PDB file of C-alpha atoms in Angstrom:
ATOM      1  CA  MET A  45      57.391 121.658 173.512  1.00  0.00           C
ATOM      2  CA  ASN A  46      60.260 120.225 171.373  1.00  0.00           C
ATOM      3  CA  ARG A  47      63.499 120.669 173.242  1.00  0.00           C
ATOM      4  CA  LYS A  48      65.604 121.026 170.072  1.00  0.00           C
ATOM      5  CA  VAL A  49      63.276 123.741 168.787  1.00  0.00           C
ATOM      6  CA  GLN A  50      63.537 125.473 172.012  1.00  0.00           C
ATOM      7  CA  GLY A  51      67.299 125.157 172.011  1.00  0.00           C
ATOM      8  CA  ALA A  52      67.428 126.720 168.498  1.00  0.00           C
ATOM      9  CA  LYS A  53      65.377 129.650 169.710  1.00  0.00           C
ATOM     10  CA  THR A  54      67.500 130.099 172.784  1.00  0.00           C
ATOM     11  CA  ARG A  55      70.770 130.343 170.612  1.00  0.00           C
ATOM     12  CA  LEU A  56      68.884 132.793 168.293  1.00  0.00           C
ATOM     13  CA  PHE A  57      67.798 135.016 171.298  1.00  0.00           C
ATOM     14  CA  ALA A  58      71.253 135.018 172.774  1.00  0.00           C
ATOM     15  CA  LYS A  59      72.862 136.134 169.515  1.00  0.00           C
ATOM     16  CA  HIS A  60      70.458 139.143 169.187  1.00  0.00           C
ATOM     17  CA  ALA A  61      70.650 139.945 172.942  1.00  0.00           C
ATOM     18  CA  ASP A  62      74.332 140.674 172.370  1.00  0.00           C
ATOM     19  CA  LYS A  63      73.507 142.919 169.476  1.00  0.00           C
ATOM     20  CA  ILE A  64      70.732 144.777 171.441  1.00  0.00           C
ATOM     21  CA  ARG A  65      73.253 145.195 174.358  1.00  0.00           C
ATOM     22  CA  ALA A  66      75.831 146.692 171.984  1.00  0.00           C
ATOM     23  CA  ALA A  67      73.137 148.981 170.595  1.00  0.00           C
ATOM     24  CA  PHE A  68      72.410 150.401 174.002  1.00  0.00           C
ATOM     25  CA  GLN A  69      76.026 151.268 174.371  1.00  0.00           C
ATOM     26  CA  ASP A  70      75.804 153.314 171.184  1.00  0.00           C
ATOM     27  CA  ALA A  71      72.401 154.891 172.228  1.00  0.00           C
ATOM     28  CA  PHE A  72      73.595 156.273 175.612  1.00  0.00           C
ATOM     29  CA  ASP A  73      76.780 158.242 176.583  1.00  0.00           C
ATOM     30  CA  SER A  74      77.151 157.494 180.283  1.00  0.00           C
ATOM     31  CA  GLU A  75      80.011 159.855 180.729  1.00  0.00           C
ATOM     32  CA  ALA A  76      78.184 162.745 179.103  1.00  0.00           C
ATOM     33  CA  ILE A  77      75.120 162.125 181.281  1.00  0.00           C
ATOM     34  CA  ALA A  78      77.082 162.006 184.476  1.00  0.00           C
ATOM     35  CA  LYS A  79      79.047 165.168 183.553  1.00  0.00           C
ATOM     36  CA  SER A  80      75.901 167.151 182.653  1.00  0.00           C
ATOM     37  CA  PHE A  81      74.218 166.019 185.788  1.00  0.00           C
ATOM     38  CA  GLU A  82      77.126 167.114 187.954  1.00  0.00           C
ATOM     39  CA  GLU A  83      77.177 170.480 186.260  1.00  0.00           C
ATOM     40  CA  THR A  84      73.582 171.229 186.869  1.00  0.00           C
ATOM     41  CA  HIS A  85      73.347 169.717 190.405  1.00  0.00           C
ATOM     42  CA  PRO A  86      76.136 170.755 192.752  1.00  0.00           C
ATOM     43  CA  ALA A  87      77.335 168.253 195.334  1.00  0.00           C
ATOM     44  CA  GLY A  88      75.181 168.186 198.446  1.00  0.00           C
ATOM     45  CA  GLY A  89      72.043 169.375 196.649  1.00  0.00           C
ATOM     46  CA  GLU A  90      68.707 167.691 197.206  1.00  0.00           C
ATOM     47  CA  ILE A  91      66.684 165.937 194.451  1.00  0.00           C
ATOM     48  CA  THR A  92      64.108 163.204 194.593  1.00  0.00           C
ATOM     49  CA  PRO A  93      64.315 160.108 192.295  1.00  0.00           C
ATOM     50  CA  ALA A  94      61.248 161.443 190.506  1.00  0.00           C
ATOM     51  CA  MET A  95      62.995 164.753 189.789  1.00  0.00           C
ATOM     52  CA  ALA A  96      66.074 163.042 188.646  1.00  0.00           C
ATOM     53  CA  ARG A  97      64.071 160.748 186.259  1.00  0.00           C
ATOM     54  CA  ASP A  98      62.447 163.937 184.828  1.00  0.00           C
ATOM     55  CA  TRP A  99      65.756 165.493 184.376  1.00  0.00           C
ATOM     56  CA  VAL A 100      67.392 162.602 182.593  1.00  0.00           C
ATOM     57  CA  LYS A 101      64.406 162.289 180.158  1.00  0.00           C
ATOM     58  CA  ILE A 102      64.904 165.892 179.147  1.00  0.00           C
ATOM     59  CA  HIS A 103      68.717 166.209 179.130  1.00  0.00           C
ATOM     60  CA  ALA A 104      70.022 162.713 178.088  1.00  0.00           C
ATOM     61  CA  HIS A 105      70.586 162.459 174.406  1.00  0.00           C
ATOM     62  CA  ILE A 106      69.614 159.079 172.938  1.00  0.00           C
ATOM     63  CA  ASN A 107      70.884 157.799 169.618  1.00  0.00           C
ATOM     64  CA  LYS A 108      68.251 155.282 168.637  1.00  0.00           C
ATOM     65  CA  LYS A 109      69.711 154.457 165.195  1.00  0.00           C
ATOM     66  CA  ALA A 110      71.597 151.320 166.386  1.00  0.00           C
ATOM     67  CA  LEU A 111      68.598 150.146 168.448  1.00  0.00           C
ATOM     68  CA  ASN A 112      66.373 150.490 165.410  1.00  0.00           C
ATOM     69  CA  GLU A 113      68.800 148.519 163.369  1.00  0.00           C
ATOM     70  CA  ALA A 114      69.117 145.836 166.050  1.00  0.00           C
ATOM     71  CA  LEU A 115      65.432 145.380 166.527  1.00  0.00           C
ATOM     72  CA  LYS A 116      64.819 145.246 162.713  1.00  0.00           C
ATOM     73  CA  LYS A 117      67.308 142.471 162.350  1.00  0.00           C
ATOM     74  CA  ALA A 118      65.876 140.679 165.391  1.00  0.00           C
ATOM     75  CA  TYR A 119      62.362 140.787 164.008  1.00  0.00           C
ATOM     76  CA  ALA A 120      63.565 139.539 160.638  1.00  0.00           C
ATOM     77  CA  ASP A 121      65.416 136.421 162.080  1.00  0.00           C
ATOM     78  CA  GLY A 122      62.482 135.723 164.427  1.00  0.00           C
ATOM     79  CA  TRP A 123      60.170 135.927 161.419  1.00  0.00           C
ATOM     80  CA  VAL A 124      62.332 133.437 159.520  1.00  0.00           C
ATOM     81  CA  PHE A 125      62.487 131.060 162.408  1.00  0.00           C
ATOM     82  CA  GLY A 126      58.716 131.319 162.837  1.00  0.00           C
ATOM     83  CA  SER A 127      58.034 130.466 159.245  1.00  0.00           C
ATOM     84  CA  ASP A 128      60.349 127.452 159.386  1.00  0.00           C
ATOM     85  CA  LEU A 129      58.702 126.313 162.671  1.00  0.00           C
ATOM     86  CA  ALA A 130      55.206 126.650 161.291  1.00  0.00           C
ATOM     87  CA  LYS A 131      56.159 124.629 158.147  1.00  0.00           C
ATOM     88  CA  TYR A 132      57.661 122.015 160.372  1.00  0.00           C
ATOM     89  CA  ASN A 133      54.664 121.840 162.652  1.00  0.00           C
ATOM     90  CA  LEU A 134      52.290 121.652 159.743  1.00  0.00           C
ATOM     91  CA  ALA A 135      54.345 118.858 158.181  1.00  0.00           C
ATOM     92  CA  ASN A 136      54.465 116.817 161.327  1.00  0.00           C
ATOM     93  CA  ARG A 137      50.782 117.144 161.836  1.00  0.00           C
ATOM     94  CA  LYS A 138      50.104 116.037 158.302  1.00  0.00           C
ATOM     95  CA  THR A 139      47.603 118.728 157.347  1.00  0.00           C
ATOM     96  CA  THR A 140      46.160 118.552 153.907  1.00  0.00           C
ATOM     97  CA  LYS A 141      47.490 121.984 152.808  1.00  0.00           C
ATOM     98  CA  ALA A 142      50.936 121.787 154.589  1.00  0.00           C
ATOM     99  CA  PRO A 143      53.733 123.644 152.677  1.00  0.00           C
ATOM    100  CA  LYS A 144      56.726 121.660 151.543  1.00  0.00           C
ATOM    101  CA  VAL A 145      59.448 121.462 154.043  1.00  0.00           C
ATOM    102  CA  GLY A 146      62.737 119.468 154.253  1.00  0.00           C
ATOM    103  CA  VAL A 147      64.176 117.875 157.232  1.00  0.00           C
ATOM    104  CA  VAL A 148      64.862 120.538 159.814  1.00  0.00           C
ATOM    105  CA  ASP A 149      67.998 120.104 161.913  1.00  0.00           C
ATOM    106  CA  TRP A 150      67.235 122.265 164.847  1.00  0.00           C
ATOM    107  CA  ASP A 151      70.579 121.572 166.472  1.00  0.00           C
ATOM    108  CA  THR A 152      72.378 123.575 163.661  1.00  0.00           C
ATOM    109  CA  TRP A 153      69.508 125.881 162.507  1.00  0.00           C
ATOM    110  CA  THR A 154      70.474 129.414 161.556  1.00  0.00           C
ATOM    111  CA  PRO A 155      68.590 132.062 159.567  1.00  0.00           C
ATOM    112  CA  GLY A 156      71.425 132.498 157.218  1.00  0.00           C
ATOM    113  CA  ASN A 157      70.728 135.465 154.754  1.00  0.00           C
ATOM    114  CA  ARG A 158      66.987 134.884 154.767  1.00  0.00           C
ATOM    115  CA  GLY A 159      66.392 137.525 157.364  1.00  0.00           C
ATOM    116  CA  ALA A 160      68.089 140.099 155.292  1.00  0.00           C
ATOM    117  CA  ALA A 161      66.068 139.023 152.259  1.00  0.00           C
ATOM    118  CA  GLU A 162      62.834 139.295 154.104  1.00  0.00           C
ATOM    119  CA  LEU A 163      63.717 142.884 154.981  1.00  0.00           C
ATOM    120  CA  LEU A 164      63.932 143.761 151.244  1.00  0.00           C
ATOM    121  CA  LYS A 165      60.189 143.524 150.875  1.00  0.00           C
ATOM    122  CA  PRO A 166      58.631 143.021 154.228  1.00  0.00           C
ATOM    123  CA  LYS A 167      54.920 142.231 154.172  1.00  0.00           C
ATOM    124  CA  GLY A 168      52.065 141.299 156.439  1.00  0.00           C
ATOM    125  CA  GLY A 169      52.987 140.817 160.044  1.00  0.00           C
ATOM    126  CA  LEU A 170      56.648 141.460 159.596  1.00  0.00           C
ATOM    127  CA  GLN A 171      55.802 144.985 158.175  1.00  0.00           C
ATOM    128  CA  THR A 172      53.612 145.565 161.088  1.00  0.00           C
ATOM    129  CA  LEU A 173      56.319 144.626 163.589  1.00  0.00           C
ATOM    130  CA  LEU A 174      58.818 147.027 161.800  1.00  0.00           C
ATOM    131  CA  ASP A 175      56.197 149.809 161.773  1.00  0.00           C
ATOM    132  CA  ASN A 176      55.841 149.399 165.571  1.00  0.00           C
ATOM    133  CA  ARG A 177      59.550 149.532 166.311  1.00  0.00           C
ATOM    134  CA  GLY A 178      59.387 153.169 167.424  1.00  0.00           C
ATOM    135  CA  VAL A 179      56.807 152.423 170.020  1.00  0.00           C
ATOM    136  CA  VAL A 180      58.900 149.433 171.335  1.00  0.00           C
ATOM    137  CA  ILE A 181      62.081 151.377 171.488  1.00  0.00           C
ATOM    138  CA  ASP A 182      60.361 154.408 173.229  1.00  0.00           C
ATOM    139  CA  GLY A 183      59.191 151.967 175.897  1.00  0.00           C
ATOM    140  CA  ILE A 184      62.528 150.223 176.509  1.00  0.00           C
ATOM    141  CA  THR A 185      64.448 153.569 176.461  1.00  0.00           C
ATOM    142  CA  ASN A 186      62.005 155.137 178.843  1.00  0.00           C
ATOM    143  CA  THR A 187      62.562 152.228 181.272  1.00  0.00           C
ATOM    144  CA  LYS A 188      66.313 152.685 180.906  1.00  0.00           C
ATOM    145  CA  LEU A 189      65.976 156.379 181.548  1.00  0.00           C
ATOM    146  CA  ASP A 190      63.936 155.768 184.756  1.00  0.00           C
ATOM    147  CA  ARG A 191      66.680 153.493 186.085  1.00  0.00           C
ATOM    148  CA  ILE A 192      69.324 156.039 185.216  1.00  0.00           C
ATOM    149  CA  GLY A 193      67.515 158.720 187.011  1.00  0.00           C
ATOM    150  CA  THR A 194      67.180 156.657 190.118  1.00  0.00           C
ATOM    151  CA  VAL A 195      70.997 156.099 190.011  1.00  0.00           C
ATOM    152  CA  LEU A 196      71.628 159.785 189.667  1.00  0.00           C
ATOM    153  CA  ALA A 197      69.458 160.722 192.631  1.00  0.00           C
ATOM    154  CA  LYS A 198      71.278 158.250 194.858  1.00  0.00           C
ATOM    155  CA  ALA A 199      74.698 159.362 193.545  1.00  0.00           C
ATOM    156  CA  LEU A 200      73.864 163.052 194.455  1.00  0.00           C
ATOM    157  CA  GLU A 201      72.710 161.977 197.856  1.00  0.00           C
ATOM    158  CA  GLN A 202      75.967 160.067 198.484  1.00  0.00           C
ATOM    159  CA  GLY A 203      78.175 162.792 197.029  1.00  0.00           C
ATOM    160  CA  ILE A 204      80.187 160.444 194.815  1.00  0.00           C
ATOM    161  CA  THR A 205      82.419 161.710 191.960  1.00  0.00           C
ATOM    162  CA  PRO A 206      81.259 162.144 188.344  1.00  0.00           C
ATOM    163  CA  LYS A 207      83.629 159.289 187.288  1.00  0.00           C
ATOM    164  CA  GLU A 208      81.874 156.959 189.801  1.00  0.00           C
ATOM    165  CA  VAL A 209      78.411 158.190 188.657  1.00  0.00           C
ATOM    166  CA  SER A 210      79.470 157.392 185.122  1.00  0.00           C
ATOM    167  CA  THR A 211      80.371 153.844 185.973  1.00  0.00           C
ATOM    168  CA  LEU A 212      77.026 153.372 187.698  1.00  0.00           C
ATOM    169  CA  VAL A 213      75.089 154.780 184.837  1.00  0.00           C
ATOM    170  CA  ASP A 214      77.032 152.480 182.447  1.00  0.00           C
ATOM    171  CA  LYS A 215      76.009 149.423 184.499  1.00  0.00           C
ATOM    172  CA  VAL A 216      72.410 150.437 183.808  1.00  0.00           C
ATOM    173  CA  VAL A 217      73.070 150.993 180.148  1.00  0.00           C
ATOM    174  CA  ASP A 218      75.095 147.801 179.766  1.00  0.00           C
ATOM    175  CA  ASP A 219      72.638 145.396 181.266  1.00  0.00           C
ATOM    176  CA  PRO A 220      72.796 141.931 179.722  1.00  0.00           C
ATOM    177  CA  GLU A 221      69.645 140.686 181.514  1.00  0.00           C
ATOM    178  CA  GLN A 222      67.514 143.451 180.160  1.00  0.00           C
ATOM    179  CA  ALA A 223      68.982 142.941 176.650  1.00  0.00           C
ATOM    180  CA  LEU A 224      68.091 139.269 176.785  1.00  0.00           C
ATOM    181  CA  THR A 225      64.642 140.030 178.047  1.00  0.00           C
ATOM    182  CA  ILE A 226      64.013 142.441 175.062  1.00  0.00           C
ATOM    183  CA  ALA A 227      65.464 139.858 172.587  1.00  0.00           C
ATOM    184  CA  GLN A 228      63.333 136.988 173.930  1.00  0.00           C
ATOM    185  CA  THR A 229      60.150 138.922 174.248  1.00  0.00           C
ATOM    186  CA  GLU A 230      60.310 140.803 170.787  1.00  0.00           C
ATOM    187  CA  MET A 231      61.771 137.871 168.911  1.00  0.00           C
ATOM    188  CA  SER A 232      59.124 135.544 170.352  1.00  0.00           C
ATOM    189  CA  ARG A 233      56.503 138.000 169.085  1.00  0.00           C
ATOM    190  CA  ALA A 234      57.958 137.788 165.539  1.00  0.00           C
ATOM    191  CA  VAL A 235      58.186 133.977 165.783  1.00  0.00           C
ATOM    192  CA  ALA A 236      54.567 133.651 166.818  1.00  0.00           C
ATOM    193  CA  VAL A 237      53.139 136.250 164.343  1.00  0.00           C
ATOM    194  CA  ALA A 238      55.021 134.519 161.428  1.00  0.00           C
ATOM    195  CA  SER A 239      53.815 131.139 162.571  1.00  0.00           C
ATOM    196  CA  ARG A 240      50.219 132.246 162.910  1.00  0.00           C
ATOM    197  CA  GLU A 241      50.222 134.061 159.596  1.00  0.00           C
ATOM    198  CA  LEU A 242      51.443 130.854 157.841  1.00  0.00           C
ATOM    199  CA  TYR A 243      48.848 128.762 159.602  1.00  0.00           C
ATOM    200  CA  GLN A 244      46.114 130.983 158.435  1.00  0.00           C
ATOM    201  CA  GLU A 245      47.403 130.833 154.858  1.00  0.00           C
ATOM    202  CA  SER A 246      47.401 127.012 155.171  1.00  0.00           C
ATOM    203  CA  GLY A 247      43.841 126.879 156.199  1.00  0.00           C
ATOM    204  CA  VAL A 248      44.377 125.921 159.855  1.00  0.00           C
ATOM    205  CA  GLU A 249      41.218 126.526 161.922  1.00  0.00           C
ATOM    206  CA  LEU A 250      42.318 125.611 165.440  1.00  0.00           C
ATOM    207  CA  VAL A 251      45.560 126.453 167.243  1.00  0.00           C
ATOM    208  CA  GLU A 252      46.950 125.419 170.642  1.00  0.00           C
ATOM    209  CA  TRP A 253      49.260 127.258 173.078  1.00  0.00           C
ATOM    210  CA  LEU A 254      52.474 125.327 173.749  1.00  0.00           C
ATOM    211  CA  VAL A 255      53.873 126.308 177.144  1.00  0.00           C
ATOM    212  CA  ALA A 256      57.722 126.689 177.255  1.00  0.00           C
ATOM    213  CA  ASP A 257      58.304 127.794 180.898  1.00  0.00           C
ATOM    214  CA  PRO A 258      55.042 127.256 182.883  1.00  0.00           C
ATOM    215  CA  CYS A 259      53.465 130.328 184.535  1.00  0.00           C
ATOM    216  CA  ASP A 260      49.834 130.750 185.550  1.00  0.00           C
ATOM    217  CA  LEU A 261      48.954 133.063 182.666  1.00  0.00           C
ATOM    218  CA  CYS A 262      50.471 130.841 179.954  1.00  0.00           C
ATOM    219  CA  GLN A 263      49.179 127.599 181.563  1.00  0.00           C
ATOM    220  CA  GLU A 264      45.714 129.090 181.409  1.00  0.00           C
ATOM    221  CA  ASN A 265      46.159 129.678 177.703  1.00  0.00           C
ATOM    222  CA  ALA A 266      47.309 126.153 177.269  1.00  0.00           C
ATOM    223  CA  ASP A 267      44.420 124.707 179.335  1.00  0.00           C
ATOM    224  CA  VAL A 268      41.753 126.300 177.059  1.00  0.00           C
ATOM    225  CA  SER A 269      43.442 125.052 173.927  1.00  0.00           C
ATOM    226  CA  PRO A 270      42.548 124.563 171.141  1.00  0.00           C
ATOM    227  CA  ILE A 271      40.775 127.690 170.120  1.00  0.00           C
ATOM    228  CA  ARG A 272      39.737 129.075 166.783  1.00  0.00           C
ATOM    229  CA  ILE A 273      42.665 130.776 165.089  1.00  0.00           C
ATOM    230  CA  ASP A 274      40.762 134.170 164.942  1.00  0.00           C
ATOM    231  CA  GLU A 275      40.022 134.048 168.571  1.00  0.00           C
ATOM    232  CA  THR A 276      42.042 135.281 171.618  1.00  0.00           C
ATOM    233  CA  PHE A 277      43.420 133.294 174.502  1.00  0.00           C
ATOM    234  CA  PRO A 278      42.437 134.189 178.136  1.00  0.00           C
ATOM    235  CA  SER A 279      45.494 136.372 178.408  1.00  0.00           C
ATOM    236  CA  GLY A 280      43.948 138.620 175.682  1.00  0.00           C
ATOM    237  CA  ASP A 281      46.547 137.556 173.038  1.00  0.00           C
ATOM    238  CA  THR A 282      46.120 135.758 169.751  1.00  0.00           C
ATOM    239  CA  GLU A 283      49.617 134.441 170.043  1.00  0.00           C
ATOM    240  CA  PRO A 284      52.737 134.663 172.319  1.00  0.00           C
ATOM    241  CA  PRO A 285      54.263 136.549 174.080  1.00  0.00           C
ATOM    242  CA  ALA A 286      51.687 136.945 176.804  1.00  0.00           C
ATOM    243  CA  HIS A 287      54.247 138.659 179.148  1.00  0.00           C
ATOM    244  CA  PRO A 288      57.965 139.763 179.116  1.00  0.00           C
ATOM    245  CA  ASN A 289      60.295 136.864 178.613  1.00  0.00           C
ATOM    246  CA  CYS A 290      57.438 134.631 177.391  1.00  0.00           C
ATOM    247  CA  VAL A 291      58.911 132.071 174.874  1.00  0.00           C
ATOM    248  CA  CYS A 292      55.868 129.945 174.189  1.00  0.00           C
ATOM    249  CA  ASP A 293      54.668 128.968 170.831  1.00  0.00           C
ATOM    250  CA  ILE A 294      51.370 128.236 169.045  1.00  0.00           C
ATOM    251  CA  ALA A 295      50.783 125.152 166.965  1.00  0.00           C
ATOM    252  CA  PRO A 296      48.099 123.906 164.670  1.00  0.00           C
ATOM    253  CA  TYR A 297      45.575 121.633 166.244  1.00  0.00           C
ATOM    254  CA  VAL A 298      44.385 118.863 164.023  1.00  0.00           C
ATOM    255  CA  VAL A 299      41.364 116.864 164.901  1.00  0.00           C
ATOM    256  CA  ASP A 300      41.654 113.205 164.177  1.00  0.00           C
ATOM    257  CA  THR A 301      38.568 112.264 162.240  1.00  0.00           C
ATOM    258  CA  ARG A 302      39.503 108.572 161.690  1.00  0.00           C
ATOM    259  CA  ASP A 303      37.239 105.967 163.074  1.00  0.00           C
TER     260      ASP A 303
END
């Protein structure tokens, strides 16, 4: 995989990870959660982690507006990157129907205002990604709530103060590693869907899986490459990501018919 391309993706992911992390801070009120839990669970009471997780899913208020906005912009910028990457790959493979593309300086690549422009009239795969945001956000917030519930159960058992509980909850909410995982996984999805869509429009028949960080699952996908663009890889996917934090790509495979 092109190191400069991967470097540009990494910078883009890090930028949106910061925005997703900030969105989680807007979504959860750690102090309010700690206070409400303390009021309904007197010190010294007994509660299992499962009971605490059930409690927090019912009583914790989540403001998903910022998360929706952060994910929308992440998908849009990922989509722009994926389109540029596809054009770059097609041009460098000299396919007969390659769209025009200038020289791409991946060291300085940014989406500029094109992500916002794509959101004005999203179509195809981008619209599908945007439509599925609610499902994605429900999944990541439920994971966050489970972790908060585990913290609350342990805090009650240890008899620590609501202020200390609030600090512990905030560490779960403000988790840079989880924010980066979400950014990498979901933006990789947008990059790959955009690339694959453009390949199809350009008449590409075969694609190959380009491994970024080797794992058994992705390596198996790479080993069977190329496959027809309408088929699925061994992981069950038509394009990355095959798992959380997967940052692999797909590229057009061109058969050299020269003698």
